[in-house]
Structures are given as C-alpha cells and as structure tokens.
Amino acid sequence: MDIEHVRSRFIKHFDGSTGYIYASPGRINLIGEHTDYNGGFVFPGAIDKGMMAEIRPNGTDKVKAYSIDLKDYVEFGLNEEDAPRISWARYIFGVCREMIKRGVDVKGFNTAFSGDVPLGAGMSSSAALESTYAFALNELFGENKIDKFELAKVGQATEHNYCGVMCGIMDQFASVFGKAGNLIRLDCRSLEYQYFPFNPEGYRLVLLDSVVKHELASSAYNKRRQSCEAVVAAMQKRHPNVEFLRDADMQMLEEVKDEVSREDYMRAEYVIGEIQRVLDVSDALERGDYETVGQKMYETHHGMSKLYEVSCEELDFLNDIAKECGVTGSRVMGGGFGGCTINLVKEELYDGFIAKAREDFRNKFGRSPKVYDVVIGDGSRRVE
Ligand code: GLA
C-alpha cells in the first residue's frame, strides 16, 4: 500500500485536488475455517497488505470511483436502483447503501483506490475494500457514529446484499479490528474477542499461494452454508435450542444421521470438529505449545479437503510437501476452492521448505506458487 501512488493517481484522475486517505488490511486466519457463519470461533489476524483509498466529497449526489489497479472508472448514484454492474464498484456501492441504511447521510464523492492484497487468494481483498470505505464514510459523512462492530457488519451485509456471498463476519471483523503483532480470537456469535500477541519464537508463518482461482467459489460457499443450516434444522426437532452448529456435538449429529444427506452430514462433522480445534489451539497458544497448534492445522486441512471438500489438487499437493518437509502445521486458508495454504514452519526448515515447494509445484503444475511472509498489521485507519 503506497500513499504516494494513490495520491498521485487521485490528483491526476480528478481535478488536481486532494482528499483523505484511508486503508484497511486483508487477513490471515490461523485456524477456524467456515466456523464463523456457524456461530463458532475463529482466529484471524490483519496483515500488512490491504486496500488504500483516497476520498473527497464532491458536492454532488454521484460517486466517481477509479480503480487504479484495473485502470477502470465508474460513476454511480446512491439510490438502490443505481447499483453499478461492474463487480469492484458494487463493493463500494454496497457499503454506501449499508451506511445509508444505518442513518449515515452519504453524499457523492470522488475516490481512487489501489491494493496490494492479492485478489482471490483467500486473504480477503474484498473485506479490505469494504472496511476501507465503511471506515471512511463513517468519518466523512457519519461523525463516527457507527461503532467498529457495526462497521464490520456493513462489510458483511455488502457481501450478502450486493455481491451474493453469504459470508460470515470473520474477514470484515479482522480487517476493522486488526492490531499489529496480535491475532484475534473471536466468538462469532457474541462478537466477544480477545487479542493474542503472536510472536512464536523460532517459527515463521508463511503463505503459499496456489494461484488457483475458482469461478464458482461463491455459489459453492453458499452451498456449504446451506448444508450446515439443513443439519441445524434437523437437530432442532429434538433440540429446539440449537441455533447454530456451535451448539451441537457429534452425538447430536449421529441422531440425525438418517435424516440428512450424507454430504450435509460430512459438512457438519467438519464444522463441529473445527470449532473444537479453535479452542484447543487457543489453549495451546497460551502454553506456547506450537506443536499442538501445528497438528490441529493439519487436522483442519484434512477436514477441509475430505469432509468439507473445499480444497483442490494444488492445495493438497502443497499440504503434502509441508508434511514431507517436517513443517509444524499447514492447511488451506480461507474459504477454499483455491488460494493459499498457511504454514507454521520452524526457522531452520524455512528455506528448504520454500525451495522444495517451489520446485515440486513447478514440476507438477508448470508454474511456481507465490510466497508471502506473514506480517500481522493494524486494522482500518485514516492514513494521514
Ligand atoms: C470466507 C468468508 C468468511 C469465512 C471464510 C471461511 O473468507 O468471507 O466469512 O467463512 O471464508 O472460514
């Protein structure tokens, strides 16, 4: 994220005037995947990569938005019927609409934005974009009356209502609440959260990006969510208090085995295990027991691959290489269907692991995975 770059493009693209610059990060997630929309726990952290936008109210009722990276320009109004068709602009439009629904008097503005969080890599570039605008509009038009919890929900509602992804709250929460050097353990039902300083001495966190982007990711994602809800509905006949899979255990799942599809059963089996793994990992972190953290990460990968079925050949391959190299923990990160693995690796194994991953992956798939060292950074902010 480069302030000078954003500013120079803003000035060039608009009338030479300047505005305010805001930024929000993407995220990693140590463990707790597909648990957020099941009322469970997640363990994300913001990263040092994200989105940056310059914004200046323009005295009209139109938003004039320029994507610096795509060199694409769109204008749209602020009423429901003004929704732009182009997908990147829908995020900004959606945030405007969700802020208006919450009583913020959003007016027209000029904006240019750019990002360095890779798109479609499971690092939440879209949440970074949503949080940037939610935070900015709150300051510029809302006198900061919307609190940070609600800003995260604005981003989530944008996904639901304007982008067709029925996501949970993890990505937007991590983007808004991120804190340098800390992971966040978040209870996605109550939104209670706790910062965990994360500085695993002798280990590194590294992402390996398979550069696989799945076109159908959003519909497959929504389908996973429906499976979870179907299992909850079946359980509610016996246990009316079950609101989410968070409230269920394996025995309750066994009870409905014959009433749900085999596929839905597998999805729920994964989620119930995963919610417990997050708790196990937070206990292990308190003890500084990174071996257990790593072992749970492998278990998550196995569940995501075999039960939740959101991995792919490339990600399974990267996971296998990690295992072969003695990497402490490795798993597919984020929604899945492509993107990255997150790896917890001992310092002394790092170079060998990265070299082998690059070489073996290239031999098999004809290209190299991208490598990102994780730096845990701050959440949404005004930059200057
Ligand atoms: C995507 C969603 C999140 C979460 C993850 C999987 O990133 O946006 O809400 O469900 O997938 O953990």
CSV table of C-alpha atoms and ligand atoms in Angstrom, one decimal:
chain,number,residue,atom,x,y,z
A,1,MET,CA,0.0,0.0,0.0
A,2,ASP,CA,1.7,3.1,-1.2
A,3,ILE,CA,0.4,6.5,-0.3
A,4,GLU,CA,2.3,8.4,-2.9
A,5,HIS,CA,0.9,6.1,-5.6
A,6,VAL,CA,-2.7,6.5,-4.5
A,7,ARG,CA,-2.3,10.3,-4.1
A,8,SER,CA,-0.7,10.9,-7.5
A,9,ARG,CA,-3.4,8.9,-9.3
A,10,PHE,CA,-6.1,10.7,-7.4
A,11,ILE,CA,-4.7,14.0,-8.3
A,12,LYS,CA,-4.2,13.0,-11.9
A,13,HIS,CA,-7.6,11.5,-12.3
A,14,PHE,CA,-9.7,14.1,-10.6
A,15,ASP,CA,-9.3,17.9,-10.7
A,16,GLY,CA,-6.0,18.2,-9.0
A,17,SER,CA,-7.4,18.4,-5.6
A,18,THR,CA,-6.7,16.0,-2.7
A,19,GLY,CA,-8.8,14.2,-0.2
A,20,TYR,CA,-8.3,12.0,2.8
A,21,ILE,CA,-6.6,8.6,2.6
A,22,TYR,CA,-7.8,5.5,4.3
A,23,ALA,CA,-6.6,2.0,4.5
A,24,SER,CA,-7.7,-1.4,5.7
A,25,PRO,CA,-5.9,-4.8,5.7
A,26,GLY,CA,-6.6,-8.2,4.4
A,27,ARG,CA,-6.3,-11.1,6.9
A,28,ILE,CA,-4.9,-14.4,7.6
A,29,ASN,CA,-6.6,-17.0,9.8
A,30,LEU,CA,-4.6,-19.3,12.0
A,31,ILE,CA,-7.5,-21.7,12.5
A,32,GLY,CA,-11.3,-21.8,12.5
A,33,GLU,CA,-12.5,-22.0,8.9
A,34,HIS,CA,-16.2,-22.0,8.0
A,35,THR,CA,-17.0,-21.7,11.6
A,36,ASP,CA,-18.0,-18.0,11.6
A,37,TYR,CA,-21.4,-18.5,10.0
A,38,ASN,CA,-21.9,-21.4,12.3
A,39,GLY,CA,-21.7,-19.2,15.4
A,40,GLY,CA,-18.3,-20.6,16.3
A,41,PHE,CA,-14.8,-19.3,16.9
A,42,VAL,CA,-12.1,-18.0,14.5
A,43,PHE,CA,-8.5,-17.0,15.0
A,44,PRO,CA,-7.7,-14.3,12.4
A,45,GLY,CA,-5.2,-11.5,12.2
A,46,ALA,CA,-4.9,-8.5,10.0
A,47,ILE,CA,-1.9,-8.4,7.6
A,48,ASP,CA,0.4,-5.7,6.3
A,49,LYS,CA,-1.3,-5.9,2.9
A,50,GLY,CA,-4.6,-4.4,2.0
A,51,MET,CA,-6.5,-1.6,0.3
A,52,MET,CA,-5.9,2.1,0.3
A,53,ALA,CA,-8.3,4.8,-1.0
A,54,GLU,CA,-8.3,8.5,-1.3
A,55,ILE,CA,-11.7,10.1,-1.0
A,56,ARG,CA,-13.0,13.6,-1.3
A,57,PRO,CA,-16.7,14.7,-1.1
A,58,ASN,CA,-17.6,16.2,-4.4
A,59,GLY,CA,-20.8,18.2,-3.6
A,60,THR,CA,-22.9,16.1,-5.9
A,61,ASP,CA,-25.1,13.0,-5.4
A,62,LYS,CA,-22.7,10.9,-7.5
A,63,VAL,CA,-19.8,8.6,-6.6
A,64,LYS,CA,-17.0,8.9,-9.1
A,65,ALA,CA,-14.7,5.9,-8.5
A,66,TYR,CA,-11.4,5.0,-10.1
A,67,SER,CA,-9.7,1.6,-9.7
A,68,ILE,CA,-6.0,2.4,-10.0
A,69,ASP,CA,-5.0,-1.2,-10.4
A,70,LEU,CA,-7.6,-2.0,-13.1
A,71,LYS,CA,-7.5,1.5,-14.7
A,72,ASP,CA,-11.2,1.4,-14.7
A,73,TYR,CA,-13.6,4.3,-13.9
A,74,VAL,CA,-17.3,4.1,-12.9
A,75,GLU,CA,-19.9,6.6,-11.8
A,76,PHE,CA,-23.0,5.7,-9.9
A,77,GLY,CA,-25.8,7.3,-7.8
A,78,LEU,CA,-26.6,6.5,-4.2
A,79,ASN,CA,-30.1,5.1,-4.6
A,80,GLU,CA,-30.9,1.4,-4.6
A,81,GLU,CA,-31.6,1.4,-8.3
A,82,ASP,CA,-28.2,2.9,-9.1
A,83,ALA,CA,-26.3,-0.3,-8.5
A,84,PRO,CA,-23.3,-0.5,-10.9
A,85,ARG,CA,-22.8,-3.7,-12.8
A,86,ILE,CA,-19.1,-3.9,-12.6
A,87,SER,CA,-18.1,-6.1,-9.7
A,88,TRP,CA,-15.4,-4.0,-7.9
A,89,ALA,CA,-17.8,-1.0,-7.9
A,90,ARG,CA,-20.6,-3.0,-6.3
A,91,TYR,CA,-18.5,-3.3,-3.2
A,92,ILE,CA,-18.2,0.5,-2.8
A,93,PHE,CA,-21.9,1.0,-3.8
A,94,GLY,CA,-22.9,-1.7,-1.3
A,95,VAL,CA,-21.0,0.0,1.5
A,96,CYS,CA,-22.6,3.3,0.7
A,97,ARG,CA,-26.1,1.7,0.8
A,98,GLU,CA,-25.4,-0.1,4.0
A,99,MET,CA,-24.2,3.1,5.7
A,100,ILE,CA,-27.2,5.0,4.4
A,101,LYS,CA,-29.5,2.2,5.9
A,102,ARG,CA,-27.7,2.9,9.2
A,103,GLY,CA,-28.6,6.6,9.1
A,104,VAL,CA,-25.4,8.0,7.6
A,105,ASP,CA,-26.1,10.8,5.2
A,106,VAL,CA,-23.7,9.6,2.5
A,107,LYS,CA,-23.2,12.2,-0.3
A,108,GLY,CA,-21.3,12.0,-3.6
A,109,PHE,CA,-17.5,11.7,-3.5
A,110,ASN,CA,-14.5,11.2,-5.8
A,111,THR,CA,-12.3,8.3,-5.0
A,112,ALA,CA,-9.4,6.3,-6.3
A,113,PHE,CA,-8.2,3.1,-4.7
A,114,SER,CA,-5.4,0.5,-5.0
A,115,GLY,CA,-4.4,-2.6,-3.2
A,116,ASP,CA,-1.6,-5.0,-2.6
A,117,VAL,CA,-3.5,-7.9,-1.2
A,118,PRO,CA,-3.7,-10.5,-3.9
A,119,LEU,CA,-7.3,-10.9,-5.3
A,120,GLY,CA,-8.9,-14.3,-4.9
A,121,ALA,CA,-6.1,-15.7,-2.8
A,122,GLY,CA,-8.2,-16.2,0.3
A,123,MET,CA,-6.7,-13.1,2.0
A,124,SER,CA,-9.9,-11.1,1.9
A,125,SER,CA,-9.2,-8.4,-0.5
A,126,SER,CA,-13.0,-7.7,-0.7
A,127,ALA,CA,-13.3,-7.2,3.1
A,128,ALA,CA,-10.3,-4.9,2.9
A,129,LEU,CA,-12.1,-2.8,0.3
A,130,GLU,CA,-15.4,-2.8,2.3
A,131,SER,CA,-13.7,-1.9,5.5
A,132,THR,CA,-11.8,0.9,3.9
A,133,TYR,CA,-15.0,2.6,2.6
A,134,ALA,CA,-17.1,1.8,5.7
A,135,PHE,CA,-14.4,3.4,8.0
A,136,ALA,CA,-14.0,6.4,5.6
A,137,LEU,CA,-17.7,7.2,5.1
A,138,ASN,CA,-18.3,6.9,8.8
A,139,GLU,CA,-15.7,9.7,9.3
A,140,LEU,CA,-16.5,11.8,6.4
A,141,PHE,CA,-20.3,11.7,6.5
A,142,GLY,CA,-21.3,10.0,9.8
A,143,GLU,CA,-19.5,11.9,12.5
A,144,ASN,CA,-18.1,8.5,13.5
A,145,LYS,CA,-21.4,7.5,15.0
A,146,ILE,CA,-21.2,3.9,13.7
A,147,ASP,CA,-19.1,1.7,16.1
A,148,LYS,CA,-16.5,-0.7,14.8
A,149,PHE,CA,-18.7,-3.8,15.3
A,150,GLU,CA,-21.3,-2.2,13.0
A,151,LEU,CA,-18.6,-1.2,10.5
A,152,ALA,CA,-17.7,-4.9,10.2
A,153,LYS,CA,-21.3,-5.8,9.7
A,154,VAL,CA,-21.6,-3.1,7.0
A,155,GLY,CA,-19.0,-5.0,5.0
A,156,GLN,CA,-20.7,-8.4,5.7
A,157,ALA,CA,-24.1,-7.0,4.7
A,158,THR,CA,-22.5,-5.6,1.5
A,159,GLU,CA,-21.4,-9.2,0.6
A,160,HIS,CA,-24.8,-10.6,1.4
A,161,ASN,CA,-27.0,-7.9,-0.3
A,162,TYR,CA,-24.9,-6.6,-3.2
A,163,CYS,CA,-22.3,-9.3,-4.0
A,164,GLY,CA,-24.2,-12.6,-3.5
A,165,VAL,CA,-21.8,-14.1,-0.9
A,166,MET,CA,-23.5,-15.3,2.3
A,167,CYS,CA,-20.2,-14.9,4.3
A,168,GLY,CA,-19.7,-14.8,8.0
A,169,ILE,CA,-18.2,-11.9,9.9
A,170,MET,CA,-14.6,-13.1,10.2
A,171,ASP,CA,-12.9,-11.2,7.4
A,172,GLN,CA,-14.5,-7.8,8.0
A,173,PHE,CA,-14.0,-8.1,11.7
A,174,ALA,CA,-10.3,-8.9,11.3
A,175,SER,CA,-9.9,-6.0,8.9
A,176,VAL,CA,-11.6,-3.5,11.1
A,177,PHE,CA,-10.2,-4.7,14.5
A,178,GLY,CA,-6.7,-5.8,13.5
A,179,LYS,CA,-3.8,-5.0,15.7
A,180,ALA,CA,-0.2,-5.2,14.8
A,181,GLY,CA,1.5,-8.3,16.3
A,182,ASN,CA,-1.8,-9.8,17.5
A,183,LEU,CA,-4.1,-12.5,16.4
A,184,ILE,CA,-7.8,-12.2,17.4
A,185,ARG,CA,-9.8,-15.0,18.9
A,186,LEU,CA,-13.4,-14.1,18.0
A,187,ASP,CA,-16.6,-15.7,19.2
A,188,CYS,CA,-18.7,-15.1,16.1
A,189,ARG,CA,-22.0,-15.5,18.0
A,190,SER,CA,-21.4,-12.9,20.7
A,191,LEU,CA,-18.7,-11.0,18.9
A,192,GLU,CA,-16.6,-11.2,22.1
A,193,TYR,CA,-13.0,-11.1,21.2
A,194,GLN,CA,-9.6,-11.3,22.7
A,195,TYR,CA,-6.2,-10.2,21.3
A,196,PHE,CA,-3.5,-12.8,21.4
A,197,PRO,CA,0.1,-11.5,21.0
A,198,PHE,CA,1.5,-13.7,18.4
A,199,ASN,CA,5.3,-14.0,18.3
A,200,PRO,CA,6.2,-17.6,18.0
A,201,GLU,CA,9.9,-17.6,18.7
A,202,GLY,CA,11.8,-19.8,16.3
A,203,TYR,CA,8.8,-20.2,13.9
A,204,ARG,CA,7.6,-18.3,10.9
A,205,LEU,CA,4.2,-18.1,9.3
A,206,VAL,CA,4.2,-18.2,5.5
A,207,LEU,CA,1.5,-18.4,2.9
A,208,LEU,CA,1.9,-20.4,-0.3
A,209,ASP,CA,-0.5,-19.1,-3.0
A,210,SER,CA,-1.5,-21.8,-5.4
A,211,VAL,CA,-2.8,-19.0,-7.7
A,212,VAL,CA,-5.9,-21.1,-8.4
A,213,LYS,CA,-9.0,-19.0,-8.6
A,214,HIS,CA,-12.3,-20.8,-8.7
A,215,GLU,CA,-15.0,-19.2,-10.6
A,216,LEU,CA,-17.7,-21.0,-8.8
A,217,ALA,CA,-16.3,-20.2,-5.3
A,218,SER,CA,-19.2,-18.0,-4.2
A,219,SER,CA,-22.0,-20.4,-5.1
A,220,ALA,CA,-20.1,-23.4,-3.6
A,221,TYR,CA,-19.5,-21.3,-0.5
A,222,ASN,CA,-23.2,-20.5,-0.2
A,223,LYS,CA,-24.0,-24.2,-0.7
A,224,ARG,CA,-21.8,-25.2,2.3
A,225,ARG,CA,-23.6,-22.7,4.4
A,226,GLN,CA,-27.0,-24.3,3.4
A,227,SER,CA,-25.7,-27.7,4.3
A,228,CYS,CA,-24.9,-26.5,7.8
A,229,GLU,CA,-28.3,-24.9,8.1
A,230,ALA,CA,-30.0,-28.1,6.9
A,231,VAL,CA,-28.3,-30.1,9.7
A,232,VAL,CA,-29.3,-27.5,12.3
A,233,ALA,CA,-32.9,-27.6,11.1
A,234,ALA,CA,-32.9,-31.4,11.5
A,235,MET,CA,-31.4,-31.2,15.0
A,236,GLN,CA,-33.9,-28.6,16.1
A,237,LYS,CA,-36.7,-31.2,16.0
A,238,ARG,CA,-35.1,-32.9,19.0
A,239,HIS,CA,-33.1,-29.9,20.4
A,240,PRO,CA,-35.0,-26.7,19.9
A,241,ASN,CA,-32.2,-24.7,21.5
A,242,VAL,CA,-29.7,-25.5,18.8
A,243,GLU,CA,-29.3,-22.2,16.9
A,244,PHE,CA,-26.0,-22.9,15.1
A,245,LEU,CA,-23.7,-26.0,14.7
A,246,ARG,CA,-21.8,-24.3,17.5
A,247,ASP,CA,-24.5,-25.7,19.8
A,248,ALA,CA,-24.1,-29.2,18.5
A,249,ASP,CA,-21.8,-32.2,19.3
A,250,MET,CA,-21.1,-35.4,17.5
A,251,GLN,CA,-23.7,-37.3,19.3
A,252,MET,CA,-26.4,-34.9,18.2
A,253,LEU,CA,-25.1,-35.3,14.7
A,254,GLU,CA,-25.4,-39.1,15.0
A,255,GLU,CA,-29.0,-38.7,16.0
A,256,VAL,CA,-29.9,-37.1,12.7
A,257,LYS,CA,-27.6,-39.2,10.5
A,258,ASP,CA,-30.5,-40.8,8.7
A,259,GLU,CA,-32.5,-37.5,8.3
A,260,VAL,CA,-29.8,-35.5,6.5
A,261,SER,CA,-27.9,-36.2,3.3
A,262,ARG,CA,-24.5,-37.9,3.5
A,263,GLU,CA,-22.9,-34.7,2.2
A,264,ASP,CA,-24.6,-32.5,4.8
A,265,TYR,CA,-23.5,-34.9,7.5
A,266,MET,CA,-19.9,-34.6,6.4
A,267,ARG,CA,-20.1,-30.9,6.3
A,268,ALA,CA,-21.4,-30.7,9.8
A,269,GLU,CA,-18.9,-33.3,11.0
A,270,TYR,CA,-16.1,-31.0,9.8
A,271,VAL,CA,-17.6,-27.9,11.4
A,272,ILE,CA,-18.2,-29.5,14.8
A,273,GLY,CA,-14.6,-30.7,14.9
A,274,GLU,CA,-13.3,-27.3,13.7
A,275,ILE,CA,-15.0,-25.3,16.4
A,276,GLN,CA,-13.3,-27.5,19.0
A,277,ARG,CA,-10.0,-27.2,17.3
A,278,VAL,CA,-10.0,-23.4,17.6
A,279,LEU,CA,-10.5,-23.8,21.3
A,280,ASP,CA,-7.7,-26.4,21.5
A,281,VAL,CA,-5.4,-24.1,19.6
A,282,SER,CA,-6.1,-21.1,21.9
A,283,ASP,CA,-5.2,-23.3,24.9
A,284,ALA,CA,-2.1,-24.5,23.2
A,285,LEU,CA,-1.0,-20.9,22.3
A,286,GLU,CA,-1.4,-19.9,26.0
A,287,ARG,CA,1.2,-22.7,26.8
A,288,GLY,CA,3.4,-21.8,23.9
A,289,ASP,CA,2.8,-25.3,22.5
A,290,TYR,CA,3.2,-24.8,18.8
A,291,GLU,CA,3.4,-28.5,18.1
A,292,THR,CA,-0.2,-28.9,19.0
A,293,VAL,CA,-1.1,-25.7,17.1
A,294,GLY,CA,0.5,-27.3,14.0
A,295,GLN,CA,-1.1,-30.6,14.5
A,296,LYS,CA,-4.5,-29.0,14.6
A,297,MET,CA,-3.8,-27.1,11.4
A,298,TYR,CA,-3.1,-30.4,9.7
A,299,GLU,CA,-6.4,-31.8,11.0
A,300,THR,CA,-8.2,-28.8,9.7
A,301,HIS,CA,-6.7,-29.3,6.3
A,302,HIS,CA,-7.7,-32.9,6.3
A,303,GLY,CA,-11.3,-31.9,7.2
A,304,MET,CA,-11.5,-29.2,4.7
A,305,SER,CA,-10.2,-31.5,2.0
A,306,LYS,CA,-12.1,-34.7,2.8
A,307,LEU,CA,-15.3,-33.7,4.6
A,308,TYR,CA,-16.0,-30.1,3.7
A,309,GLU,CA,-14.5,-30.6,0.2
A,310,VAL,CA,-13.2,-27.1,-0.3
A,311,SER,CA,-9.6,-27.9,-1.1
A,312,CYS,CA,-8.2,-28.7,-4.6
A,313,GLU,CA,-5.4,-30.7,-6.1
A,314,GLU,CA,-2.9,-27.9,-5.9
A,315,LEU,CA,-3.6,-27.1,-2.2
A,316,ASP,CA,-3.5,-30.8,-1.2
A,317,PHE,CA,-0.2,-31.0,-3.0
A,318,LEU,CA,1.2,-28.0,-1.1
A,319,ASN,CA,0.0,-29.6,2.1
A,320,ASP,CA,1.7,-32.9,1.3
A,321,ILE,CA,5.0,-31.1,0.7
A,322,ALA,CA,4.7,-29.3,4.0
A,323,LYS,CA,4.3,-32.7,5.7
A,324,GLU,CA,7.3,-34.1,3.9
A,325,CYS,CA,9.4,-31.2,4.9
A,326,GLY,CA,8.5,-31.6,8.6
A,327,VAL,CA,6.6,-28.2,8.7
A,328,THR,CA,4.9,-27.9,12.0
A,329,GLY,CA,1.5,-27.0,10.7
A,330,SER,CA,-0.1,-26.4,7.3
A,331,ARG,CA,-3.6,-26.1,5.9
A,332,VAL,CA,-5.7,-24.4,3.2
A,333,MET,CA,-6.7,-21.0,4.5
A,334,GLY,CA,-9.9,-19.0,4.0
A,335,GLY,CA,-13.0,-20.1,2.1
A,336,GLY,CA,-11.0,-22.6,0.0
A,337,PHE,CA,-11.5,-23.7,-3.6
A,338,GLY,CA,-8.1,-22.2,-4.4
A,339,GLY,CA,-6.0,-19.5,-2.8
A,340,CYS,CA,-3.3,-20.2,-0.2
A,341,THR,CA,-2.1,-22.6,2.4
A,342,ILE,CA,-0.9,-21.1,5.7
A,343,ASN,CA,2.2,-22.8,7.1
A,344,LEU,CA,3.7,-22.6,10.6
A,345,VAL,CA,7.3,-23.6,10.0
A,346,LYS,CA,10.5,-23.7,12.1
A,347,GLU,CA,13.1,-21.1,11.1
A,348,GLU,CA,15.7,-23.7,10.3
A,349,LEU,CA,13.3,-25.6,7.9
A,350,TYR,CA,12.0,-22.5,6.2
A,351,ASP,CA,14.5,-22.2,3.3
A,352,GLY,CA,14.4,-25.9,2.4
A,353,PHE,CA,10.6,-26.0,2.6
A,354,ILE,CA,10.1,-23.0,0.3
A,355,ALA,CA,12.7,-24.2,-2.2
A,356,LYS,CA,11.1,-27.7,-2.4
A,357,ALA,CA,7.6,-26.3,-2.6
A,358,ARG,CA,8.6,-24.0,-5.5
A,359,GLU,CA,10.4,-26.8,-7.3
A,360,ASP,CA,8.0,-29.7,-6.9
A,361,PHE,CA,5.0,-27.4,-7.6
A,362,ARG,CA,6.6,-26.1,-10.7
A,363,ASN,CA,7.4,-29.6,-11.9
A,364,LYS,CA,3.8,-30.8,-11.4
A,365,PHE,CA,1.8,-27.7,-12.4
A,366,GLY,CA,4.1,-25.8,-14.6
A,367,ARG,CA,4.2,-22.6,-12.5
A,368,SER,CA,5.5,-21.5,-9.1
A,369,PRO,CA,3.4,-20.8,-6.1
A,370,LYS,CA,3.7,-17.3,-4.7
A,371,VAL,CA,5.2,-16.9,-1.3
A,372,TYR,CA,4.1,-14.4,1.3
A,373,ASP,CA,5.7,-14.0,4.7
A,374,VAL,CA,3.0,-13.0,7.1
A,375,VAL,CA,3.4,-9.7,9.0
A,376,ILE,CA,0.5,-9.1,11.4
A,377,GLY,CA,-0.6,-5.5,11.0
A,378,ASP,CA,-3.2,-2.9,12.1
A,379,GLY,CA,-6.8,-2.6,11.2
A,380,SER,CA,-8.8,0.1,9.4
A,381,ARG,CA,-7.4,3.6,9.8
A,382,ARG,CA,-7.0,7.0,8.3
A,383,VAL,CA,-3.5,7.2,6.9
A,384,GLU,CA,-2.9,10.9,7.1
B,1,GLA,C1,-14.5,-16.6,3.6
B,1,GLA,C2,-15.7,-15.8,4.3
B,1,GLA,C3,-15.6,-15.9,5.8
B,1,GLA,C4,-15.3,-17.3,6.3
B,1,GLA,C5,-14.2,-18.0,5.5
B,1,GLA,C6,-14.0,-19.4,5.8
B,1,GLA,O1,-13.3,-15.9,3.8
B,1,GLA,O2,-15.8,-14.5,3.9
B,1,GLA,O3,-16.7,-15.3,6.4
B,1,GLA,O4,-16.5,-18.1,6.3
B,1,GLA,O5,-14.4,-17.9,4.1
B,1,GLA,O6,-13.6,-19.5,7.1
